[in-house]
Amino acid sequence: MNNTVFVLADCNNFYVSCERVFDPSLDNKPVVVLSNNDGCVVSRSNEAKSLGIPMGAPYHKYEQVIKNNNVAVFSSNYQFYGDMSERVMDSLKIMNNSLEIYSIDEAFIRLKNPKNLNIFNKILTTRENVSKWTGIPMSFGIAHTKTLSKIANRIAKKKTNVGVFDIRQDDVCDKLIKKMPVEDIWGISVNWGIRLRSLGVSTIYDLKKSNPGFIKKNLGIVLERIVYELNGIPCLDLEESSPKKNIMSSKSFGKPIEDLKHIEEALSSYTSRACEKLRSQKSKCKGIYVFIKTNSFQPHRPQYRNGLSFEFELPTSDTRIIVSKAKEIMKIIYRKGFSFHKCGIILLDLVPENHKQSHFFAYNDNDSQEEFMNLVDNLNKSMGPKTLFYLSQGINKEWQMRSNNRSKRYTTKWSEILEVN
């Protein structure tokens, strides 16, 4: 008998829940959060869902529905959401050391010594503590495998009042999955669903009862593993987070930009953020790729896109060096007469920060570079993001994304801390 127990912890309507923590007047009211440049709906309260506003809906198409129903609208506030996510994950780690952070609002937990635990009550207590410490409501799915814990979490979120569901009993599991379409399985795309249906597999239960060898022969080892997982045999363990091999930073401009100076400001800002991520994972980059493009969704306008890469003599994480080279590349690929929609940078071929290999003639001043960058990072971490920033990032920032409805950054910016009267 399999004694392994996985739990999927998932924040409910995460971005909306973050907004509600600091504004309780939003409770029980329809709320939506929009994507970059206030383009599409990326988070909805249950009340907004009941109005028929779908995930990913273009804001302009549902603007009248939103106004008619007094839906509260917020621009994405990623600094705030990221900090709230860290608080949730830290809370989970206090109670469960075996944790894999899967996304900004999801984590897998593997329970140790499950024989000695009343698992359902333990998870109920975990849920209550996270809500008490962070204000974020969560759902938890308990199962013998990660794949089944995803299914259990979906049921916990949609069909329970306590937000926790245990699917470890075979008879309970089979009854639930007999009517669930195969596309409801974590990792099964629409195309995979079509291929499975062509083999007579249309429900999750059908796939569970399939011959693993037959599925492997026709669809490959990934689907074979899912069959085993559905039968309670773990094939997917917790994954340790590993450093990224490349880091990209890119956003669409708040409005079309023609002026090179404004594009360089945006590029400097994106590069600075990419370098912060680079140092936070204790890496350096060997090269960069800089790109620029017009809006391909406006074919009636003149179109242009270009990009260029560069390799450094020595791997670096120094923002000053990388920004300087990125701006040089932008001058080369920029063309007058176009209204640009987006630019960005990719940090390439990342290596550990203690990487020392170089050629005989290379000038190496890594120690002083690292001291300065550590000083900047520490100040920004303790005093708030962009307390110190580079003048090349600009002051007025005409290129900045639209975020007309952004809430305060309550937990990451001193000047926007919550005020109580």
Short mmCIF file of C-alpha atoms in Angstrom, two decimals:
data_model
loop_
_atom_site.label_atom_id
_atom_site.label_comp_id
_atom_site.label_asym_id
_atom_site.label_seq_id
_atom_site.Cartn_x
_atom_site.Cartn_y
_atom_site.Cartn_z
CA MET A 1 0.00 0.00 0.00
CA ASN A 2 1.29 3.47 -0.90
CA ASN A 3 1.86 5.61 2.22
CA THR A 4 3.18 8.67 0.39
CA VAL A 5 0.96 11.71 0.81
CA PHE A 6 1.09 14.81 -1.38
CA VAL A 7 -0.91 17.95 -0.74
CA LEU A 8 -1.48 20.73 -3.28
CA ALA A 9 -1.90 24.09 -1.56
CA ASP A 10 -3.49 26.71 -3.82
CA CYS A 11 -4.46 30.32 -3.01
CA ASN A 12 -8.05 31.16 -3.97
CA ASN A 13 -8.38 33.93 -6.59
CA PHE A 14 -4.93 35.04 -5.43
CA TYR A 15 -4.60 38.59 -6.84
CA VAL A 16 -8.15 39.44 -5.77
CA SER A 17 -7.52 37.95 -2.32
CA CYS A 18 -4.40 40.12 -1.95
CA GLU A 19 -6.47 43.24 -2.68
CA ARG A 20 -9.10 42.19 -0.13
CA VAL A 21 -6.55 41.74 2.67
CA PHE A 22 -5.98 45.49 2.89
CA ASP A 23 -9.48 46.57 1.79
CA PRO A 24 -12.15 44.48 3.57
CA SER A 25 -14.89 46.57 1.90
CA LEU A 26 -14.23 44.39 -1.19
CA ASP A 27 -15.42 41.23 0.58
CA ASN A 28 -18.46 39.62 -1.07
CA LYS A 29 -18.29 42.13 -3.94
CA PRO A 30 -17.33 41.45 -7.58
CA VAL A 31 -13.63 42.23 -8.15
CA VAL A 32 -11.30 41.78 -11.13
CA VAL A 33 -7.58 42.33 -11.57
CA LEU A 34 -6.18 43.22 -15.00
CA SER A 35 -2.99 42.22 -16.80
CA ASN A 36 -0.16 44.47 -17.98
CA ASN A 37 -1.38 47.73 -19.48
CA ASP A 38 -4.86 46.97 -18.11
CA GLY A 39 -5.45 44.63 -21.04
CA CYS A 40 -7.16 41.43 -19.87
CA VAL A 41 -8.77 39.97 -16.77
CA VAL A 42 -6.24 37.75 -14.95
CA SER A 43 -7.99 37.25 -11.60
CA ARG A 44 -11.69 37.25 -10.64
CA SER A 45 -13.62 36.98 -7.43
CA ASN A 46 -16.36 34.35 -7.32
CA GLU A 47 -18.90 37.18 -7.59
CA ALA A 48 -17.27 38.39 -10.83
CA LYS A 49 -17.24 34.85 -12.19
CA SER A 50 -20.99 34.59 -11.56
CA LEU A 51 -21.47 37.65 -13.81
CA GLY A 52 -20.03 35.66 -16.71
CA ILE A 53 -16.69 37.48 -16.90
CA PRO A 54 -14.26 34.82 -18.20
CA MET A 55 -10.57 34.48 -17.38
CA GLY A 56 -8.44 36.27 -19.98
CA ALA A 57 -11.36 38.43 -21.12
CA PRO A 58 -10.25 41.66 -22.86
CA TYR A 59 -11.20 44.49 -20.52
CA HIS A 60 -12.67 46.68 -23.27
CA LYS A 61 -15.11 43.93 -24.30
CA TYR A 62 -16.53 43.59 -20.78
CA GLU A 63 -16.18 47.21 -19.68
CA GLN A 64 -19.94 47.82 -19.85
CA VAL A 65 -20.76 44.67 -17.86
CA ILE A 66 -18.18 45.73 -15.28
CA LYS A 67 -19.63 49.24 -14.99
CA ASN A 68 -23.25 48.08 -14.89
CA ASN A 69 -22.51 45.71 -11.99
CA ASN A 70 -20.19 48.00 -10.02
CA VAL A 71 -17.28 45.58 -10.34
CA ALA A 72 -14.14 46.83 -8.56
CA VAL A 73 -11.25 46.94 -11.06
CA PHE A 74 -7.55 46.83 -10.16
CA SER A 75 -4.39 47.04 -12.24
CA SER A 76 -1.78 44.35 -11.58
CA ASN A 77 0.40 45.16 -8.57
CA TYR A 78 3.17 42.59 -8.97
CA GLN A 79 5.48 43.88 -6.23
CA PHE A 80 2.66 43.57 -3.73
CA TYR A 81 1.46 40.18 -5.01
CA GLY A 82 5.01 38.80 -5.04
CA ASP A 83 5.58 39.84 -1.44
CA MET A 84 2.25 38.35 -0.33
CA SER A 85 3.18 35.12 -2.11
CA GLU A 86 6.44 34.95 -0.15
CA ARG A 87 4.49 35.37 3.09
CA VAL A 88 2.14 32.53 2.18
CA MET A 89 4.99 30.20 1.18
CA ASP A 90 6.98 31.05 4.32
CA SER A 91 3.89 30.23 6.40
CA LEU A 92 3.59 26.84 4.67
CA LYS A 93 7.30 26.15 5.23
CA ILE A 94 6.94 26.76 8.97
CA MET A 95 4.47 23.87 9.15
CA ASN A 96 5.83 21.66 6.34
CA ASN A 97 9.52 21.59 5.40
CA SER A 98 9.04 19.40 2.32
CA LEU A 99 7.71 22.04 -0.05
CA GLU A 100 7.91 22.69 -3.79
CA ILE A 101 6.78 26.17 -4.83
CA TYR A 102 5.06 25.51 -8.14
CA SER A 103 3.86 29.03 -9.00
CA ILE A 104 3.15 32.37 -7.34
CA ASP A 105 0.01 30.92 -5.70
CA GLU A 106 0.59 27.13 -5.61
CA ALA A 107 2.86 24.73 -3.74
CA PHE A 108 3.15 20.97 -3.40
CA ILE A 109 3.72 19.55 0.08
CA ARG A 110 4.96 16.04 0.84
CA LEU A 111 3.98 14.93 4.34
CA LYS A 112 6.49 13.00 6.46
CA ASN A 113 5.40 10.07 8.63
CA PRO A 114 1.77 10.24 7.42
CA LYS A 115 0.91 7.11 9.47
CA ASN A 116 1.33 9.13 12.65
CA LEU A 117 -0.84 12.04 11.52
CA ASN A 118 -4.50 12.89 11.37
CA ILE A 119 -3.82 14.39 7.96
CA PHE A 120 -7.17 16.03 7.32
CA ASN A 121 -7.10 17.89 10.65
CA LYS A 122 -3.45 18.85 10.16
CA ILE A 123 -4.25 20.43 6.80
CA LEU A 124 -7.32 22.18 8.23
CA THR A 125 -5.05 23.70 10.88
CA THR A 126 -2.52 24.70 8.21
CA ARG A 127 -5.28 26.43 6.23
CA GLU A 128 -6.52 28.29 9.32
CA ASN A 129 -3.00 29.44 10.22
CA VAL A 130 -2.20 30.73 6.73
CA SER A 131 -5.46 32.67 6.72
CA LYS A 132 -4.71 34.06 10.20
CA TRP A 133 -1.11 35.04 9.39
CA THR A 134 -1.57 36.38 5.84
CA GLY A 135 -5.30 36.90 5.26
CA ILE A 136 -5.18 34.72 2.12
CA PRO A 137 -7.81 31.93 1.75
CA MET A 138 -6.50 28.64 0.39
CA SER A 139 -7.67 25.26 -0.88
CA PHE A 140 -5.86 21.98 -0.20
CA GLY A 141 -6.07 18.68 -2.10
CA ILE A 142 -4.81 15.53 -0.34
CA ALA A 143 -3.77 12.48 -2.39
CA HIS A 144 -1.16 9.77 -2.87
CA THR A 145 0.32 11.48 -5.97
CA LYS A 146 0.84 15.01 -7.29
CA THR A 147 -1.53 14.42 -10.22
CA LEU A 148 -4.35 13.28 -7.93
CA SER A 149 -3.68 16.13 -5.49
CA LYS A 150 -4.43 18.56 -8.34
CA ILE A 151 -7.79 16.89 -8.89
CA ALA A 152 -8.50 16.89 -5.14
CA ASN A 153 -7.65 20.58 -4.95
CA ARG A 154 -10.11 21.42 -7.70
CA ILE A 155 -12.85 19.62 -5.74
CA ALA A 156 -11.79 21.31 -2.48
CA LYS A 157 -12.09 24.72 -4.13
CA LYS A 158 -15.39 24.22 -5.95
CA LYS A 159 -17.39 21.66 -3.94
CA THR A 160 -16.48 21.96 -0.25
CA ASN A 161 -17.10 24.52 2.47
CA VAL A 162 -13.90 23.77 4.41
CA GLY A 163 -11.47 24.15 1.48
CA VAL A 164 -9.84 20.74 2.04
CA PHE A 165 -10.53 17.46 0.20
CA ASP A 166 -8.99 14.01 0.62
CA ILE A 167 -9.11 11.77 -2.45
CA ARG A 168 -6.98 8.88 -1.17
CA GLN A 169 -9.84 6.35 -0.95
CA ASP A 170 -10.16 4.51 -4.29
CA ASP A 171 -13.96 4.31 -4.19
CA VAL A 172 -14.22 8.06 -3.50
CA CYS A 173 -11.71 8.83 -6.26
CA ASP A 174 -13.35 6.60 -8.87
CA LYS A 175 -16.83 7.99 -8.23
CA LEU A 176 -15.57 11.54 -8.81
CA ILE A 177 -13.40 10.98 -11.88
CA LYS A 178 -15.86 8.86 -13.87
CA LYS A 179 -17.53 11.97 -15.27
CA MET A 180 -14.51 14.29 -15.38
CA PRO A 181 -13.15 14.94 -18.91
CA VAL A 182 -9.62 13.81 -19.49
CA GLU A 183 -8.56 17.42 -20.19
CA ASP A 184 -9.14 18.19 -16.49
CA ILE A 185 -5.92 16.33 -15.67
CA TRP A 186 -2.90 18.48 -14.86
CA GLY A 187 -0.68 18.50 -17.97
CA ILE A 188 -3.28 17.25 -20.48
CA SER A 189 -3.75 19.85 -23.22
CA VAL A 190 -6.61 20.07 -25.69
CA ASN A 191 -4.46 18.34 -28.33
CA TRP A 192 -3.58 15.53 -25.93
CA GLY A 193 -7.29 15.21 -25.19
CA ILE A 194 -8.10 14.80 -28.87
CA ARG A 195 -5.48 12.06 -29.24
CA LEU A 196 -6.70 10.25 -26.13
CA ARG A 197 -10.31 10.39 -27.31
CA SER A 198 -9.24 8.86 -30.64
CA LEU A 199 -8.05 5.88 -28.56
CA GLY A 200 -11.36 5.65 -26.71
CA VAL A 201 -10.18 7.51 -23.59
CA SER A 202 -12.55 10.39 -22.80
CA THR A 203 -12.69 10.58 -18.99
CA ILE A 204 -10.08 10.57 -16.25
CA TYR A 205 -11.45 7.20 -15.11
CA ASP A 206 -10.92 5.79 -18.64
CA LEU A 207 -7.28 6.83 -18.51
CA LYS A 208 -6.82 5.41 -15.01
CA LYS A 209 -8.06 1.99 -16.24
CA SER A 210 -5.95 2.09 -19.42
CA ASN A 211 -2.99 -0.22 -19.97
CA PRO A 212 0.17 1.84 -19.19
CA GLY A 213 2.17 0.01 -21.88
CA PHE A 214 -0.47 0.75 -24.51
CA ILE A 215 -0.53 4.45 -23.53
CA LYS A 216 3.28 4.62 -23.62
CA LYS A 217 3.42 2.99 -27.05
CA ASN A 218 0.85 5.37 -28.56
CA LEU A 219 1.40 8.61 -26.61
CA GLY A 220 4.77 8.38 -24.85
CA ILE A 221 6.26 8.06 -21.38
CA VAL A 222 4.74 11.27 -19.96
CA LEU A 223 1.20 9.93 -20.40
CA GLU A 224 2.29 6.53 -19.08
CA ARG A 225 3.44 8.22 -15.86
CA ILE A 226 0.08 9.97 -15.55
CA VAL A 227 -1.67 6.57 -15.72
CA TYR A 228 0.47 5.33 -12.84
CA GLU A 229 -0.15 8.54 -10.90
CA LEU A 230 -3.91 8.17 -11.33
CA ASN A 231 -3.58 4.69 -9.82
CA GLY A 232 -1.86 6.10 -6.74
CA ILE A 233 1.71 5.20 -7.75
CA PRO A 234 3.94 8.32 -7.45
CA CYS A 235 6.10 9.03 -10.50
CA LEU A 236 6.57 12.75 -9.80
CA ASP A 237 8.42 13.81 -6.66
CA LEU A 238 8.98 17.30 -5.29
CA GLU A 239 11.34 19.26 -7.52
CA GLU A 240 14.07 21.45 -6.11
CA SER A 241 14.17 24.92 -7.59
CA SER A 242 17.22 25.26 -9.81
CA PRO A 243 18.79 28.46 -11.14
CA LYS A 244 17.40 29.63 -14.47
CA LYS A 245 19.64 29.24 -17.52
CA ASN A 246 18.38 32.48 -19.09
CA ILE A 247 16.48 35.46 -17.67
CA MET A 248 14.19 37.68 -19.76
CA SER A 249 12.76 41.06 -18.81
CA SER A 250 10.32 42.65 -21.23
CA LYS A 251 7.04 44.56 -21.14
CA SER A 252 4.79 46.35 -23.58
CA PHE A 253 4.91 50.14 -23.40
CA GLY A 254 1.95 52.04 -21.97
CA LYS A 255 1.62 53.78 -25.35
CA PRO A 256 3.42 53.57 -28.73
CA ILE A 257 6.93 55.07 -28.44
CA GLU A 258 9.04 56.52 -31.26
CA ASP A 259 11.75 58.42 -29.35
CA LEU A 260 15.00 56.47 -28.83
CA LYS A 261 15.60 58.18 -25.47
CA HIS A 262 12.35 56.84 -24.00
CA ILE A 263 13.02 53.37 -25.40
CA GLU A 264 16.48 53.40 -23.76
CA GLU A 265 14.89 54.39 -20.44
CA ALA A 266 12.52 51.43 -20.65
CA LEU A 267 15.34 49.08 -21.65
CA SER A 268 17.49 50.31 -18.73
CA SER A 269 14.63 49.68 -16.32
CA TYR A 270 13.96 46.16 -17.66
CA THR A 271 17.70 45.38 -17.60
CA SER A 272 18.02 46.55 -14.00
CA ARG A 273 15.20 44.23 -12.96
CA ALA A 274 16.74 41.30 -14.86
CA CYS A 275 20.08 41.90 -13.13
CA GLU A 276 18.39 41.88 -9.71
CA LYS A 277 16.93 38.46 -10.52
CA LEU A 278 20.34 37.34 -11.77
CA ARG A 279 22.10 38.25 -8.52
CA SER A 280 19.28 36.87 -6.36
CA GLN A 281 19.93 33.39 -7.80
CA LYS A 282 23.70 33.94 -7.35
CA SER A 283 24.51 33.87 -11.07
CA LYS A 284 26.31 35.87 -13.73
CA CYS A 285 25.62 36.06 -17.46
CA LYS A 286 28.04 35.45 -20.30
CA GLY A 287 26.01 37.41 -22.83
CA ILE A 288 22.83 39.34 -23.63
CA TYR A 289 20.21 39.57 -26.36
CA VAL A 290 18.37 42.88 -26.85
CA PHE A 291 15.24 43.19 -29.00
CA ILE A 292 12.62 45.71 -30.11
CA LYS A 293 9.34 45.34 -31.99
CA THR A 294 6.28 47.20 -33.23
CA ASN A 295 2.74 46.02 -32.53
CA SER A 296 2.00 43.04 -34.80
CA PHE A 297 -1.70 43.30 -33.86
CA GLN A 298 -1.89 46.58 -35.81
CA PRO A 299 -1.00 45.38 -39.33
CA HIS A 300 -2.13 48.69 -40.88
CA ARG A 301 0.89 50.39 -39.24
CA PRO A 302 4.47 50.04 -40.53
CA GLN A 303 6.06 46.92 -38.98
CA TYR A 304 9.62 46.38 -37.78
CA ARG A 305 11.35 44.05 -35.37
CA ASN A 306 15.00 43.32 -34.70
CA GLY A 307 17.35 41.91 -32.09
CA LEU A 308 21.08 41.50 -31.54
CA SER A 309 23.22 39.50 -29.11
CA PHE A 310 26.58 40.25 -27.47
CA GLU A 311 29.06 38.11 -25.52
CA PHE A 312 31.02 39.60 -22.61
CA GLU A 313 34.72 38.95 -22.11
CA LEU A 314 33.96 37.89 -18.55
CA PRO A 315 30.66 36.75 -17.01
CA THR A 316 29.07 39.63 -15.11
CA SER A 317 26.11 40.57 -12.93
CA ASP A 318 26.99 44.27 -12.78
CA THR A 319 23.93 46.30 -13.81
CA ARG A 320 26.09 49.21 -14.95
CA ILE A 321 28.04 47.09 -17.43
CA ILE A 322 24.98 45.28 -18.77
CA VAL A 323 22.84 48.44 -19.11
CA SER A 324 25.66 50.23 -20.95
CA LYS A 325 26.07 47.41 -23.48
CA ALA A 326 22.29 46.98 -23.87
CA LYS A 327 21.92 50.66 -24.79
CA GLU A 328 24.74 50.34 -27.35
CA ILE A 329 22.89 47.45 -28.98
CA MET A 330 19.60 49.36 -28.94
CA LYS A 331 21.21 52.23 -30.86
CA ILE A 332 22.20 49.71 -33.54
CA ILE A 333 18.82 48.00 -33.94
CA TYR A 334 16.59 51.08 -33.49
CA ARG A 335 15.02 52.60 -36.61
CA LYS A 336 13.37 56.01 -36.94
CA GLY A 337 9.84 56.32 -38.25
CA PHE A 338 8.29 53.41 -36.36
CA SER A 339 5.95 53.41 -33.36
CA PHE A 340 7.38 50.76 -31.07
CA HIS A 341 5.26 48.56 -28.84
CA LYS A 342 7.81 46.57 -26.85
CA CYS A 343 11.48 46.07 -26.10
CA GLY A 344 13.39 43.77 -23.79
CA ILE A 345 16.55 41.93 -22.84
CA ILE A 346 17.51 38.30 -22.28
CA LEU A 347 20.50 37.47 -20.07
CA LEU A 348 22.17 34.47 -21.70
CA ASP A 349 24.34 31.51 -20.66
CA LEU A 350 24.10 31.97 -16.90
CA VAL A 351 26.88 30.58 -14.69
CA PRO A 352 27.40 30.50 -10.88
CA GLU A 353 28.60 33.78 -9.38
CA ASN A 354 31.88 32.16 -8.28
CA HIS A 355 32.73 31.34 -11.90
CA LYS A 356 36.30 32.63 -12.46
CA GLN A 357 37.41 31.29 -15.84
CA SER A 358 38.77 34.00 -18.16
CA HIS A 359 41.42 34.52 -20.81
CA PHE A 360 44.92 35.89 -20.06
CA PHE A 361 44.28 39.48 -21.21
CA ALA A 362 40.87 39.97 -19.60
CA TYR A 363 40.64 42.72 -16.97
CA ASN A 364 38.96 41.41 -13.84
CA ASP A 365 37.57 43.80 -11.22
CA ASN A 366 34.84 41.50 -9.94
CA ASP A 367 35.34 42.16 -6.23
CA SER A 368 34.66 45.90 -6.36
CA GLN A 369 31.77 45.38 -8.78
CA GLU A 370 30.15 42.84 -6.48
CA GLU A 371 30.58 45.02 -3.39
CA PHE A 372 28.80 47.93 -5.09
CA MET A 373 25.96 45.80 -6.46
CA ASN A 374 25.47 44.13 -3.05
CA LEU A 375 25.21 47.59 -1.48
CA VAL A 376 22.51 48.64 -3.99
CA ASP A 377 20.57 45.37 -3.56
CA ASN A 378 20.67 45.50 0.23
CA LEU A 379 19.47 49.10 0.35
CA ASN A 380 16.62 48.41 -2.05
CA LYS A 381 15.66 45.31 -0.11
CA SER A 382 15.56 47.08 3.24
CA MET A 383 14.14 50.45 2.12
CA GLY A 384 11.91 49.35 -0.76
CA PRO A 385 12.37 48.67 -4.51
CA LYS A 386 13.99 51.46 -6.54
CA THR A 387 15.11 53.42 -3.47
CA LEU A 388 18.35 53.54 -5.46
CA PHE A 389 18.03 53.43 -9.25
CA TYR A 390 20.03 54.42 -12.31
CA LEU A 391 19.41 57.77 -13.97
CA SER A 392 19.30 55.97 -17.32
CA GLN A 393 15.95 54.49 -16.16
CA GLY A 394 14.40 57.95 -16.44
CA ILE A 395 12.25 60.06 -14.12
CA ASN A 396 8.99 60.81 -15.96
CA LYS A 397 8.82 57.41 -17.69
CA GLU A 398 6.43 58.16 -20.53
CA TRP A 399 6.83 54.54 -21.64
CA GLN A 400 5.51 53.13 -18.35
CA MET A 401 2.74 50.55 -18.47
CA ARG A 402 -0.81 51.73 -17.94
CA SER A 403 -1.89 50.94 -14.40
CA ASN A 404 -4.64 53.47 -13.77
CA ASN A 405 -6.26 51.36 -11.05
CA ARG A 406 -3.25 50.01 -9.17
CA SER A 407 -3.68 49.73 -5.41
CA LYS A 408 -0.95 50.77 -2.98
CA ARG A 409 2.13 48.60 -2.53
CA TYR A 410 1.23 48.14 1.11
CA THR A 411 4.03 45.74 2.05
CA THR A 412 6.93 46.83 -0.18
CA LYS A 413 6.96 50.65 -0.23
CA TRP A 414 7.25 52.79 2.91
CA SER A 415 5.36 55.74 1.45
CA GLU A 416 2.38 53.50 0.62
CA ILE A 417 2.09 51.68 3.94
CA LEU A 418 -1.46 51.23 5.24
CA GLU A 419 -2.80 54.19 7.22
CA VAL A 420 -5.37 53.66 9.98
CA ASN A 421 -7.42 56.64 11.15
#
